[in-house]
């Protein structure tokens, strides 16, 4: 299984390297480059781990055959296991550090309700002023109705036009305020989700790294025992190896169960995370949903993370993107700061800030952006 996974990771890394060269800048370049690095590292670690397992198999074979060099094989196996466990443990530590850094950057953005308080206050003041202007226009209209002069009809006509325009401005101001208040709630929700994802990442990598480090300790004990007491029973090594395997297996089972649950939901409740304005697919039966949940090789494409990515993009995108035209400049700036905190800023995309902003306002790049944000939400 490890060897097969190594081959798949290598193929995936090669494909993404080609995609990164094809797209020299932008969201699709950053997504492909990041996956190429991750999958490349997975392939290297997987190859080394396969070698470690081969050494372990050789050790057991020499035990069965009662060969004279069984102690040598056991020592080699222990050293290999310790080395791979240490490498994986260090890799998990780096991932925890990356997730912690991203969490701190998101936290620095502050509570949107507080950050946007001034903007909302100004919009509310504009709404109140527009309301007073509309009220004054109607008072003037009433006064002109009571006018008895020959110019009465002309004055009334002008007053009606003024009242109509004032009412339109008051309505627009109220809608702008309501839209801004909804955007603040959305930004608060997505920031909370982004922080939760990083905390979850830290927890999983900490447990997984602890398991790998424990396995490394077990390998060291095995190597030492092989060099001192030969093939004597080694309960300490077995205990450490069992504890490490238990931690790693626990994280693996958690990830598998979560992924299966999300695959089940995306086909059994397609309306839950369907894009706004899009007719959701027909819900699959329970049996079909369970069958889809067991397809571990398929990634979730319509889940909560993708829905949150769409919300972030809609807040950060430019006025040419459908649904983003009414977003205030302050709100758009806050959402773009969130993108930078998620490591999707201009520098990561190899773009100048102006060019980066243009990609956010390009409808043709909407899919690339949503995929990029979804990847960064799950990554440290």
mmCIF file of N, CA, C and O in Angstrom, residues 161-248:
data_model
loop_
_atom_site.group_PDB
_atom_site.id
_atom_site.type_symbol
_atom_site.label_atom_id
_atom_site.label_comp_id
_atom_site.label_asym_id
_atom_site.label_seq_id
_atom_site.Cartn_x
_atom_site.Cartn_y
_atom_site.Cartn_z
ATOM 1 N N UNK A 161 -41.390 64.849 -8.624
ATOM 2 C CA UNK A 161 -40.118 64.305 -9.106
ATOM 3 C C UNK A 161 -39.065 64.302 -8.006
ATOM 4 O O UNK A 161 -38.309 63.319 -7.844
ATOM 5 N N UNK A 162 -39.001 65.391 -7.250
ATOM 6 C CA UNK A 162 -38.017 65.481 -6.161
ATOM 7 C C UNK A 162 -38.289 64.440 -5.079
ATOM 8 O O UNK A 162 -37.360 63.808 -4.551
ATOM 9 N N UNK A 163 -39.579 64.267 -4.734
ATOM 10 C CA UNK A 163 -39.934 63.278 -3.715
ATOM 11 C C UNK A 163 -39.603 61.867 -4.189
ATOM 12 O O UNK A 163 -39.112 61.022 -3.426
ATOM 13 N N UNK A 164 -39.869 61.618 -5.467
ATOM 14 C CA UNK A 164 -39.580 60.293 -6.030
ATOM 15 C C UNK A 164 -38.079 60.000 -5.998
ATOM 16 O O UNK A 164 -37.653 58.900 -5.604
ATOM 17 N N UNK A 165 -37.278 60.989 -6.392
ATOM 18 C CA UNK A 165 -35.822 60.812 -6.354
ATOM 19 C C UNK A 165 -35.323 60.626 -4.926
ATOM 20 O O UNK A 165 -34.440 59.789 -4.669
ATOM 21 N N UNK A 166 -35.877 61.398 -3.993
ATOM 22 C CA UNK A 166 -35.455 61.295 -2.593
ATOM 23 C C UNK A 166 -35.797 59.925 -2.020
ATOM 24 O O UNK A 166 -35.011 59.329 -1.276
ATOM 25 N N UNK A 167 -36.982 59.415 -2.368
ATOM 26 C CA UNK A 167 -37.362 58.084 -1.906
ATOM 27 C C UNK A 167 -36.435 57.015 -2.474
ATOM 28 O O UNK A 167 -36.074 56.049 -1.796
ATOM 29 N N UNK A 168 -36.047 57.189 -3.749
ATOM 30 C CA UNK A 168 -35.115 56.233 -4.354
ATOM 31 C C UNK A 168 -33.770 56.235 -3.652
ATOM 32 O O UNK A 168 -33.183 55.168 -3.391
ATOM 33 N N UNK A 169 -33.273 57.429 -3.321
ATOM 34 C CA UNK A 169 -31.997 57.525 -2.617
ATOM 35 C C UNK A 169 -32.090 56.925 -1.216
ATOM 36 O O UNK A 169 -31.156 56.251 -0.754
ATOM 37 N N UNK A 170 -33.225 57.154 -0.551
ATOM 38 C CA UNK A 170 -33.412 56.581 0.782
ATOM 39 C C UNK A 170 -33.469 55.055 0.717
ATOM 40 O O UNK A 170 -32.893 54.353 1.562
ATOM 41 N N UNK A 171 -34.148 54.532 -0.310
ATOM 42 C CA UNK A 171 -34.236 53.081 -0.474
ATOM 43 C C UNK A 171 -32.863 52.484 -0.779
ATOM 44 O O UNK A 171 -32.472 51.456 -0.209
ATOM 45 N N UNK A 172 -32.095 53.143 -1.653
ATOM 46 C CA UNK A 172 -30.757 52.651 -1.987
ATOM 47 C C UNK A 172 -29.836 52.665 -0.767
ATOM 48 O O UNK A 172 -29.045 51.729 -0.556
ATOM 49 N N UNK A 173 -29.928 53.735 0.030
ATOM 50 C CA UNK A 173 -29.089 53.833 1.227
ATOM 51 C C UNK A 173 -29.428 52.728 2.223
ATOM 52 O O UNK A 173 -28.537 52.137 2.845
ATOM 53 N N UNK A 174 -30.728 52.428 2.367
ATOM 54 C CA UNK A 174 -31.147 51.366 3.284
ATOM 55 C C UNK A 174 -30.664 50.004 2.791
ATOM 56 O O UNK A 174 -30.198 49.169 3.576
ATOM 57 N N UNK A 175 -30.753 49.769 1.471
ATOM 58 C CA UNK A 175 -30.304 48.494 0.915
ATOM 59 C C UNK A 175 -28.794 48.333 1.054
ATOM 60 O O UNK A 175 -28.305 47.233 1.337
ATOM 61 N N UNK A 176 -28.048 49.425 0.862
ATOM 62 C CA UNK A 176 -26.599 49.368 1.009
ATOM 63 C C UNK A 176 -26.218 49.019 2.439
ATOM 64 O O UNK A 176 -25.304 48.200 2.673
ATOM 65 N N UNK A 177 -26.905 49.610 3.403
ATOM 66 C CA UNK A 177 -26.631 49.308 4.807
ATOM 67 C C UNK A 177 -26.949 47.849 5.126
ATOM 68 O O UNK A 177 -26.164 47.154 5.791
ATOM 69 N N UNK A 178 -28.092 47.368 4.652
ATOM 70 C CA UNK A 178 -28.465 45.976 4.910
ATOM 71 C C UNK A 178 -27.464 45.006 4.282
ATOM 72 O O UNK A 178 -27.080 44.007 4.890
ATOM 73 N N UNK A 179 -27.032 45.322 3.071
ATOM 74 C CA UNK A 179 -26.053 44.471 2.400
ATOM 75 C C UNK A 179 -24.732 44.457 3.168
ATOM 76 O O UNK A 179 -24.097 43.399 3.322
ATOM 77 N N UNK A 180 -24.302 45.624 3.658
ATOM 78 C CA UNK A 180 -23.057 45.710 4.421
ATOM 79 C C UNK A 180 -23.167 44.921 5.728
ATOM 80 O O UNK A 180 -22.211 44.244 6.132
ATOM 81 N N UNK A 181 -24.303 44.993 6.393
ATOM 82 C CA UNK A 181 -24.497 44.234 7.635
ATOM 83 C C UNK A 181 -24.450 42.736 7.372
ATOM 84 O O UNK A 181 -23.864 41.974 8.162
ATOM 85 N N UNK A 182 -25.045 42.288 6.263
ATOM 86 C CA UNK A 182 -24.975 40.862 5.910
ATOM 87 C C UNK A 182 -23.539 40.453 5.595
ATOM 88 O O UNK A 182 -23.100 39.360 5.977
ATOM 89 N N UNK A 183 -22.800 41.337 4.916
ATOM 90 C CA UNK A 183 -21.406 41.029 4.589
ATOM 91 C C UNK A 183 -20.544 40.907 5.841
ATOM 92 O O UNK A 183 -19.633 40.067 5.905
ATOM 93 N N UNK A 184 -20.817 41.754 6.832
ATOM 94 C CA UNK A 184 -20.073 41.661 8.096
ATOM 95 C C UNK A 184 -20.312 40.303 8.744
ATOM 96 O O UNK A 184 -19.376 39.657 9.240
ATOM 97 N N UNK A 185 -21.559 39.853 8.742
ATOM 98 C CA UNK A 185 -21.882 38.541 9.312
ATOM 99 C C UNK A 185 -21.189 37.426 8.531
ATOM 100 O O UNK A 185 -20.668 36.470 9.115
ATOM 101 N N UNK A 186 -21.181 37.553 7.206
ATOM 102 C CA UNK A 186 -20.514 36.533 6.379
ATOM 103 C C UNK A 186 -19.022 36.487 6.667
ATOM 104 O O UNK A 186 -18.434 35.409 6.818
ATOM 105 N N UNK A 187 -18.398 37.674 6.730
ATOM 106 C CA UNK A 187 -16.961 37.726 6.989
ATOM 107 C C UNK A 187 -16.639 37.156 8.358
ATOM 108 O O UNK A 187 -15.638 36.444 8.531
ATOM 109 N N UNK A 188 -17.470 37.455 9.338
ATOM 110 C CA UNK A 188 -17.258 36.906 10.682
ATOM 111 C C UNK A 188 -17.351 35.379 10.656
ATOM 112 O O UNK A 188 -16.548 34.682 11.290
ATOM 113 N N UNK A 189 -18.313 34.855 9.895
ATOM 114 C CA UNK A 189 -18.494 33.401 9.802
ATOM 115 C C UNK A 189 -17.301 32.733 9.140
ATOM 116 O O UNK A 189 -16.778 31.730 9.631
ATOM 117 N N UNK A 190 -16.849 33.280 8.009
ATOM 118 C CA UNK A 190 -15.749 32.632 7.284
ATOM 119 C C UNK A 190 -14.430 32.758 8.043
ATOM 120 O O UNK A 190 -13.597 31.842 7.999
ATOM 121 N N UNK A 191 -14.228 33.872 8.758
ATOM 122 C CA UNK A 191 -13.009 33.986 9.560
ATOM 123 C C UNK A 191 -13.016 32.960 10.689
ATOM 124 O O UNK A 191 -11.992 32.330 10.969
ATOM 125 N N UNK A 192 -14.175 32.778 11.323
ATOM 126 C CA UNK A 192 -14.282 31.764 12.369
ATOM 127 C C UNK A 192 -14.029 30.372 11.821
ATOM 128 O O UNK A 192 -13.360 29.542 12.460
ATOM 129 N N UNK A 193 -14.557 30.102 10.630
ATOM 130 C CA UNK A 193 -14.344 28.793 10.003
ATOM 131 C C UNK A 193 -12.867 28.582 9.683
ATOM 132 O O UNK A 193 -12.315 27.503 9.913
ATOM 133 N N UNK A 194 -12.212 29.616 9.136
ATOM 134 C CA UNK A 194 -10.798 29.505 8.788
ATOM 135 C C UNK A 194 -9.951 29.226 10.028
ATOM 136 O O UNK A 194 -9.021 28.398 9.992
ATOM 137 N N UNK A 195 -10.253 29.895 11.128
ATOM 138 C CA UNK A 195 -9.497 29.640 12.367
ATOM 139 C C UNK A 195 -9.754 28.229 12.882
ATOM 140 O O UNK A 195 -8.822 27.556 13.348
ATOM 141 N N UNK A 196 -10.988 27.779 12.794
ATOM 142 C CA UNK A 196 -11.325 26.427 13.250
ATOM 143 C C UNK A 196 -10.573 25.375 12.435
ATOM 144 O O UNK A 196 -10.062 24.393 12.980
ATOM 145 N N UNK A 197 -10.474 25.590 11.122
ATOM 146 C CA UNK A 197 -9.764 24.641 10.265
ATOM 147 C C UNK A 197 -8.286 24.561 10.643
ATOM 148 O O UNK A 197 -7.691 23.468 10.633
ATOM 149 N N UNK A 198 -7.686 25.690 10.977
ATOM 150 C CA UNK A 198 -6.278 25.670 11.354
ATOM 151 C C UNK A 198 -6.065 25.005 12.710
ATOM 152 O O UNK A 198 -5.084 24.272 12.912
ATOM 153 N N UNK A 199 -6.979 25.223 13.640
ATOM 154 C CA UNK A 199 -6.888 24.547 14.936
ATOM 155 C C UNK A 199 -7.035 23.037 14.771
ATOM 156 O O UNK A 199 -6.325 22.255 15.410
ATOM 157 N N UNK A 200 -7.971 22.630 13.903
ATOM 158 C CA UNK A 200 -8.144 21.203 13.642
ATOM 159 C C UNK A 200 -6.898 20.610 13.012
ATOM 160 O O UNK A 200 -6.466 19.504 13.358
ATOM 161 N N UNK A 201 -6.304 21.359 12.063
ATOM 162 C CA UNK A 201 -5.069 20.917 11.416
ATOM 163 C C UNK A 201 -3.965 20.736 12.446
ATOM 164 O O UNK A 201 -3.233 19.735 12.426
ATOM 165 N N UNK A 202 -3.843 21.681 13.351
ATOM 166 C CA UNK A 202 -2.813 21.593 14.388
ATOM 167 C C UNK A 202 -3.027 20.367 15.269
ATOM 168 O O UNK A 202 -2.077 19.652 15.603
ATOM 169 N N UNK A 203 -4.293 20.112 15.640
ATOM 170 C CA UNK A 203 -4.587 18.966 16.493
ATOM 171 C C UNK A 203 -4.258 17.648 15.815
ATOM 172 O O UNK A 203 -3.608 16.770 16.416
ATOM 173 N N UNK A 204 -4.675 17.487 14.555
ATOM 174 C CA UNK A 204 -4.420 16.238 13.842
ATOM 175 C C UNK A 204 -2.929 16.011 13.629
ATOM 176 O O UNK A 204 -2.428 14.887 13.816
ATOM 177 N N UNK A 205 -2.214 17.067 13.237
ATOM 178 C CA UNK A 205 -0.783 16.912 12.986
ATOM 179 C C UNK A 205 -0.012 16.681 14.283
ATOM 180 O O UNK A 205 0.996 15.975 14.289
ATOM 181 N N UNK A 206 -0.473 17.265 15.386
ATOM 182 C CA UNK A 206 0.190 17.035 16.672
ATOM 183 C C UNK A 206 0.068 15.583 17.088
ATOM 184 O O UNK A 206 1.052 14.946 17.499
ATOM 185 N N UNK A 207 -1.141 15.023 16.983
ATOM 186 C CA UNK A 207 -1.353 13.613 17.345
ATOM 187 C C UNK A 207 -0.581 12.703 16.402
ATOM 188 O O UNK A 207 0.090 11.752 16.828
ATOM 189 N N UNK A 208 -0.670 12.994 15.097
ATOM 190 C CA UNK A 208 0.034 12.172 14.114
ATOM 191 C C UNK A 208 1.547 12.248 14.310
ATOM 192 O O UNK A 208 2.240 11.227 14.273
ATOM 193 N N UNK A 209 2.053 13.467 14.538
ATOM 194 C CA UNK A 209 3.480 13.624 14.780
ATOM 195 C C UNK A 209 3.927 12.934 16.055
ATOM 196 O O UNK A 209 5.011 12.348 16.112
ATOM 197 N N UNK A 210 3.083 12.976 17.083
ATOM 198 C CA UNK A 210 3.403 12.265 18.318
ATOM 199 C C UNK A 210 3.486 10.769 18.094
ATOM 200 O O UNK A 210 4.363 10.083 18.636
ATOM 201 N N UNK A 211 2.551 10.249 17.265
ATOM 202 C CA UNK A 211 2.579 8.823 16.949
ATOM 203 C C UNK A 211 3.836 8.434 16.193
ATOM 204 O O UNK A 211 4.476 7.408 16.497
ATOM 205 N N UNK A 212 4.230 9.246 15.213
ATOM 206 C CA UNK A 212 5.432 8.947 14.435
ATOM 207 C C UNK A 212 6.684 9.043 15.307
ATOM 208 O O UNK A 212 7.613 8.238 15.167
ATOM 209 N N UNK A 213 6.723 10.035 16.199
ATOM 210 C CA UNK A 213 7.872 10.163 17.100
ATOM 211 C C UNK A 213 7.969 8.963 18.042
ATOM 212 O O UNK A 213 9.067 8.480 18.348
ATOM 213 N N UNK A 214 6.808 8.482 18.486
ATOM 214 C CA UNK A 214 6.797 7.293 19.346
ATOM 215 C C UNK A 214 7.284 6.071 18.584
ATOM 216 O O UNK A 214 8.026 5.236 19.113
ATOM 217 N N UNK A 215 6.879 5.961 17.314
ATOM 218 C CA UNK A 215 7.371 4.866 16.479
ATOM 219 C C UNK A 215 8.885 4.972 16.285
ATOM 220 O O UNK A 215 9.589 3.961 16.232
ATOM 221 N N UNK A 216 9.373 6.199 16.158
ATOM 222 C CA UNK A 216 10.821 6.396 16.029
ATOM 223 C C UNK A 216 11.540 5.919 17.289
ATOM 224 O O UNK A 216 12.582 5.260 17.216
ATOM 225 N N UNK A 217 10.962 6.231 18.446
ATOM 226 C CA UNK A 217 11.553 5.761 19.701
ATOM 227 C C UNK A 217 11.552 4.240 19.765
ATOM 228 O O UNK A 217 12.515 3.620 20.240
ATOM 229 N N UNK A 218 10.475 3.633 19.272
ATOM 230 C CA UNK A 218 10.402 2.169 19.244
ATOM 231 C C UNK A 218 11.504 1.596 18.359
ATOM 232 O O UNK A 218 12.121 0.571 18.685
ATOM 233 N N UNK A 219 11.760 2.247 17.209
ATOM 234 C CA UNK A 219 12.828 1.781 16.329
ATOM 235 C C UNK A 219 14.184 1.875 16.988
ATOM 236 O O UNK A 219 15.033 0.977 16.835
ATOM 237 N N UNK A 220 14.407 2.956 17.754
ATOM 238 C CA UNK A 220 15.687 3.113 18.458
ATOM 239 C C UNK A 220 15.862 2.006 19.488
ATOM 240 O O UNK A 220 16.934 1.393 19.598
ATOM 241 N N UNK A 221 14.784 1.726 20.236
ATOM 242 C CA UNK A 221 14.854 0.669 21.245
ATOM 243 C C UNK A 221 15.142 -0.673 20.580
ATOM 244 O O UNK A 221 15.947 -1.482 21.067
ATOM 245 N N UNK A 222 14.516 -0.927 19.420
ATOM 246 C CA UNK A 222 14.748 -2.180 18.685
ATOM 247 C C UNK A 222 16.199 -2.292 18.250
ATOM 248 O O UNK A 222 16.829 -3.356 18.383
ATOM 249 N N UNK A 223 16.747 -1.199 17.720
ATOM 250 C CA UNK A 223 18.134 -1.215 17.260
ATOM 251 C C UNK A 223 19.102 -1.446 18.421
ATOM 252 O O UNK A 223 20.056 -2.224 18.315
ATOM 253 N N UNK A 224 18.835 -0.772 19.552
ATOM 254 C CA UNK A 224 19.710 -0.936 20.724
ATOM 255 C C UNK A 224 19.627 -2.354 21.247
ATOM 256 O O UNK A 224 20.636 -2.991 21.578
ATOM 257 N N UNK A 225 18.385 -2.894 21.318
ATOM 258 C CA UNK A 225 18.206 -4.263 21.818
ATOM 259 C C UNK A 225 18.900 -5.259 20.919
ATOM 260 O O UNK A 225 19.507 -6.232 21.385
ATOM 261 N N UNK A 226 18.858 -5.022 19.608
ATOM 262 C CA UNK A 226 19.501 -5.940 18.673
ATOM 263 C C UNK A 226 21.006 -5.954 18.876
ATOM 264 O O UNK A 226 21.665 -6.982 18.729
ATOM 265 N N UNK A 227 21.554 -4.806 19.248
ATOM 266 C CA UNK A 227 23.003 -4.728 19.420
ATOM 267 C C UNK A 227 23.487 -5.198 20.770
ATOM 268 O O UNK A 227 24.674 -5.432 20.950
ATOM 269 N N UNK A 228 22.575 -5.331 21.737
ATOM 270 C CA UNK A 228 22.998 -5.702 23.087
ATOM 271 C C UNK A 228 22.521 -7.082 23.500
ATOM 272 O O UNK A 228 23.281 -7.891 23.990
ATOM 273 N N UNK A 229 21.261 -7.361 23.278
ATOM 274 C CA UNK A 229 20.706 -8.644 23.746
ATOM 275 C C UNK A 229 20.237 -9.492 22.578
ATOM 276 O O UNK A 229 19.491 -10.436 22.745
ATOM 277 N N UNK A 230 20.654 -9.154 21.366
ATOM 278 C CA UNK A 230 20.315 -9.977 20.216
ATOM 279 C C UNK A 230 18.833 -9.995 19.948
ATOM 280 O O UNK A 230 18.214 -8.953 19.819
ATOM 281 N N UNK A 231 18.258 -11.179 19.883
ATOM 282 C CA UNK A 231 16.849 -11.315 19.515
ATOM 283 C C UNK A 231 15.974 -11.555 20.733
ATOM 284 O O UNK A 231 14.912 -12.164 20.635
ATOM 285 N N UNK A 232 16.423 -11.150 21.873
ATOM 286 C CA UNK A 232 15.620 -11.351 23.083
ATOM 287 C C UNK A 232 14.336 -10.555 22.990
ATOM 288 O O UNK A 232 14.221 -9.590 22.247
ATOM 289 N N UNK A 233 13.332 -10.949 23.749
ATOM 290 C CA UNK A 233 12.041 -10.262 23.751
ATOM 291 C C UNK A 233 12.227 -8.803 24.168
ATOM 292 O O UNK A 233 12.996 -8.505 25.080
ATOM 293 N N UNK A 234 11.532 -7.918 23.492
ATOM 294 C CA UNK A 234 11.717 -6.487 23.730
ATOM 295 C C UNK A 234 10.364 -5.834 23.975
ATOM 296 O O UNK A 234 9.800 -5.205 23.079
ATOM 297 N N UNK A 235 9.776 -5.968 25.154
ATOM 298 C CA UNK A 235 8.434 -5.427 25.422
ATOM 299 C C UNK A 235 8.377 -3.904 25.339
ATOM 300 O O UNK A 235 7.354 -3.338 24.990
ATOM 301 N N UNK A 236 9.500 -3.232 25.652
ATOM 302 C CA UNK A 236 9.494 -1.767 25.569
ATOM 303 C C UNK A 236 9.315 -1.324 24.130
ATOM 304 O O UNK A 236 8.507 -0.441 23.811
ATOM 305 N N UNK A 237 10.090 -1.934 23.230
ATOM 306 C CA UNK A 237 9.964 -1.597 21.814
ATOM 307 C C UNK A 237 8.572 -1.891 21.282
ATOM 308 O O UNK A 237 7.979 -1.092 20.560
ATOM 309 N N UNK A 238 8.038 -3.075 21.654
ATOM 310 C CA UNK A 238 6.684 -3.414 21.208
ATOM 311 C C UNK A 238 5.655 -2.428 21.748
ATOM 312 O O UNK A 238 4.710 -2.035 21.053
ATOM 313 N N UNK A 239 5.824 -2.036 23.006
ATOM 314 C CA UNK A 239 4.875 -1.100 23.613
ATOM 315 C C UNK A 239 4.896 0.257 22.933
ATOM 316 O O UNK A 239 3.847 0.837 22.627
ATOM 317 N N UNK A 240 6.112 0.755 22.658
ATOM 318 C CA UNK A 240 6.242 2.043 21.980
ATOM 319 C C UNK A 240 5.679 1.965 20.558
ATOM 320 O O UNK A 240 4.965 2.867 20.099
ATOM 321 N N UNK A 241 6.015 0.894 19.860
ATOM 322 C CA UNK A 241 5.515 0.745 18.499
ATOM 323 C C UNK A 241 3.994 0.672 18.482
ATOM 324 O O UNK A 241 3.333 1.268 17.627
ATOM 325 N N UNK A 242 3.439 -0.054 19.437
ATOM 326 C CA UNK A 242 1.973 -0.166 19.499
ATOM 327 C C UNK A 242 1.319 1.169 19.811
ATOM 328 O O UNK A 242 0.294 1.516 19.213
ATOM 329 N N UNK A 243 1.908 1.928 20.739
ATOM 330 C CA UNK A 243 1.344 3.237 21.086
ATOM 331 C C UNK A 243 1.414 4.184 19.896
ATOM 332 O O UNK A 243 0.447 4.902 19.577
ATOM 333 N N UNK A 244 2.567 4.186 19.221
ATOM 334 C CA UNK A 244 2.705 5.054 18.049
ATOM 335 C C UNK A 244 1.746 4.687 16.951
ATOM 336 O O UNK A 244 1.082 5.554 16.351
ATOM 337 N N UNK A 245 1.640 3.386 16.682
ATOM 338 C CA UNK A 245 0.711 2.938 15.637
ATOM 339 C C UNK A 245 -0.723 3.284 16.002
ATOM 340 O O UNK A 245 -1.528 3.645 15.141
ATOM 341 N N UNK A 246 -1.040 3.202 17.279
ATOM 342 C CA UNK A 246 -2.403 3.536 17.709
ATOM 343 C C UNK A 246 -2.745 4.988 17.461
ATOM 344 O O UNK A 246 -3.841 5.309 16.996
ATOM 345 N N UNK A 247 -1.796 5.885 17.748
ATOM 346 C CA UNK A 247 -2.027 7.310 17.509
ATOM 347 C C UNK A 247 -2.189 7.599 16.021
ATOM 348 O O UNK A 247 -3.109 8.314 15.601
ATOM 349 N N UNK A 248 -1.280 7.045 15.208
ATOM 350 C CA UNK A 248 -1.349 7.280 13.768
ATOM 351 C C UNK A 248 -2.633 6.699 13.194
ATOM 352 O O UNK A 248 -3.316 7.326 12.378
#
